[in-house]
Structures are given as structure tokens and as C-alpha cells.
Amino acid sequence: NSKVIQTPRYLVKGQGQKAKMRCIPEKGHPVVFWYQQNKNNEFKFLINFQNQEVLQQIDMTEKRFSAECPSNSPCSLEIQSSEAGDSALYLCASSLSGTGSDYTFGSGTRLLVI
Amino acid sequence: GDSVTQTEGLVTVTEGLPVKLNCTYQTTYLTIAFFWYVQYLNEAPQVLLKSSTDNKRTEHQGFHATLHKSSSSFHLQKSSAQLSDSALYYCALHNNNAPRFGAGTKLSVKP
């Protein structure tokens, strides 16, 4: 069982709808990452946080995706207007520093945009 | 920028035979760590093994890998593949940026 908790496990949205998923990082891990795993099983980095601050994010995230990691609340990733190409497995991972062997993934949220 | 290359999308091997999954990388960082992750069907990726020491063999669950900085490689090997090894395998590079993953190799072990 993963120590990183992601909800919901599955998410179905229509095109243009908002899609929101959550992640509770492993206790004591201040660094949180979001990845998109596409149908070809490739990982695409989206954004990462240290505590509540954004460290890095890609252009895709800046335009249609929004993410936050408020204190004492789950982290979240939200797609403002879902597109068919957003259908993927969204994985959250947490780490003490982002560079060590404590990197832990959640089980993911599988998004289907129809 | 950093990149990780896994040349095989699918590797099929017969149970009991050796298997090798290739991983090469490019990075400008000096302090780096390399990981192999395994992802079983419908499960989260998990660390299989890791290394940051040049020319030192690392082993776990029958798999082994040696980081060779001279050839920028971190290939994963096992001397005798098992049916339960069928999964997705990702090579990843960790430095001061977000970890960079290879495209993944699906290992299929046949009876």
C-alpha cells in the first residue's frame, strides 16, 4: 500500500469540464511532484512543490492546469477545461528532497475525458 | 537539458533466461543518482534499485545494475527472468531538478 494517497482513483469528465484530483503526500515529505503517464506509458513532468511553493512547472501546466499544495490540506491538480488528450494516469509523488531514494509514488488518478 | 533513453519499448524473454534492459543518459550535473523503477499492472511505480557510485554494482530482488559514467549507462540485468518480473521498467535520473524518466520498457516474461 502506497504511503502517498491519491483520490479519486478514477475520474470521468466531458470535454470542457473541470477535472480535479488530490494527493496527500507521505508524512514528512515537503516535496510533491505531479506527472502525467500517457497511453504509451511515458512520464511527463507537470509541476512540483516544496511545501506550498512551486519549484518548477511546464508550459502545459501554466496554461490549463492549476495546482496547489496548501498547508494542512491535500495537494490538488485541476484541469480547467478538459480535453480528450488529457486522458491519462496522473501520478503524484513525494520526497524529502526530490533527489533521494525516498521518492514515493501514489497509485494515481486515471482520468478519462469523453 | 537532462535526458534518459530506454531504447526498447518491449522486451520479451522466456522464463529462466537472462534479460537486459538498456538505459543511457545525458546530463550536465555532476551530482546525480540513478534509479530503476518497476510498475506492475494497476500499481504505483516503486523503486527497484538505485545508484550514484560509478562502477559499483547494485542488486535487489535478483536484478542488478552498474552505473558507468564513462559510457553514460545504467543498464538493468537479471540472470534468470521469472514470470512475476513482467512489468513496466523505468530508468530515471535524479539531480537538483525534477527527476527525469525514460520512456519505459515493458518486460514480458513467457513460460
Coordinates of C-alpha atoms in Angstrom, one line a residue, chain B residues 23-100:
Chain B
C23 CA 19.4 2.8 -20.2
T24 CA 21.6 5.6 -21.2
Y25 CA 21.5 9.2 -20.2
Q26 CA 22.7 12.8 -20.8
T27 CA 23.2 15.3 -18.0
T28 CA 25.4 18.3 -17.2
Y29 CA 25.1 17.7 -13.4
L30 CA 27.9 16.2 -11.5
T31 CA 25.9 15.0 -8.6
I32 CA 23.3 12.6 -9.8
A33 CA 21.6 9.5 -8.7
F34 CA 20.0 6.8 -10.9
F35 CA 17.1 4.7 -10.3
W36 CA 15.2 1.8 -11.8
Y37 CA 11.5 1.8 -11.1
V38 CA 9.2 -1.1 -11.6
Q39 CA 5.5 -0.6 -12.2
Y40 CA 3.2 -3.7 -12.0
L41 CA -0.2 -3.7 -13.7
N42 CA -2.5 -1.2 -12.0
E43 CA 0.0 -0.4 -9.3
A44 CA 2.2 2.7 -8.5
P45 CA 5.8 2.8 -9.7
Q46 CA 8.2 1.7 -7.0
V47 CA 11.9 1.9 -6.6
L48 CA 13.7 -1.3 -7.7
L49 CA 17.2 -0.2 -7.2
K50 CA 19.4 2.9 -7.2
S51 CA 23.0 4.0 -7.5
S52 CA 25.1 7.1 -7.5
T53 CA 28.5 5.4 -7.4
D54 CA 30.5 4.9 -10.6
N55 CA 31.3 1.3 -11.5
K56 CA 29.6 -0.1 -8.4
R57 CA 27.2 -3.0 -8.9
T58 CA 23.8 -2.6 -7.2
E59 CA 21.5 -5.5 -6.6
H60 CA 17.9 -6.0 -5.5
Q61 CA 15.3 -8.8 -6.0
G62 CA 17.7 -10.6 -8.3
F63 CA 18.2 -7.6 -10.6
H64 CA 21.4 -5.8 -10.8
A65 CA 22.7 -2.6 -12.5
T66 CA 26.1 -0.8 -12.6
L67 CA 26.4 2.9 -13.2
H68 CA 29.0 3.5 -15.8
K69 CA 29.7 7.2 -16.2
S70 CA 32.3 6.6 -18.9
S71 CA 29.5 5.3 -21.2
S72 CA 26.6 7.2 -19.5
S73 CA 24.8 4.0 -18.9
F74 CA 22.8 2.2 -16.2
H75 CA 21.5 -1.0 -17.7
L76 CA 19.3 -3.4 -15.7
Q77 CA 20.0 -7.1 -15.9
K78 CA 18.8 -10.3 -14.4
S79 CA 20.4 -13.7 -14.9
S80 CA 17.1 -15.7 -14.8
A81 CA 13.8 -14.0 -15.6
Q82 CA 10.7 -15.0 -13.7
L83 CA 7.1 -14.8 -14.8
S84 CA 6.4 -12.4 -12.0
D85 CA 9.0 -10.0 -13.4
S86 CA 6.6 -9.0 -16.2
A87 CA 6.0 -5.3 -15.7
L88 CA 7.0 -1.8 -16.9
Y89 CA 10.5 -0.7 -16.0
Y90 CA 11.6 2.9 -15.9
C91 CA 15.1 4.2 -15.7
A92 CA 15.3 7.6 -14.0
L93 CA 17.8 10.3 -13.3
H94 CA 17.6 12.4 -10.1
N95 CA 19.5 15.6 -9.6
N96 CA 18.6 19.0 -8.4
N97 CA 15.7 19.3 -10.9
A98 CA 12.6 17.2 -11.1
P99 CA 13.5 13.5 -11.8
R100 CA 13.8 12.7 -15.5

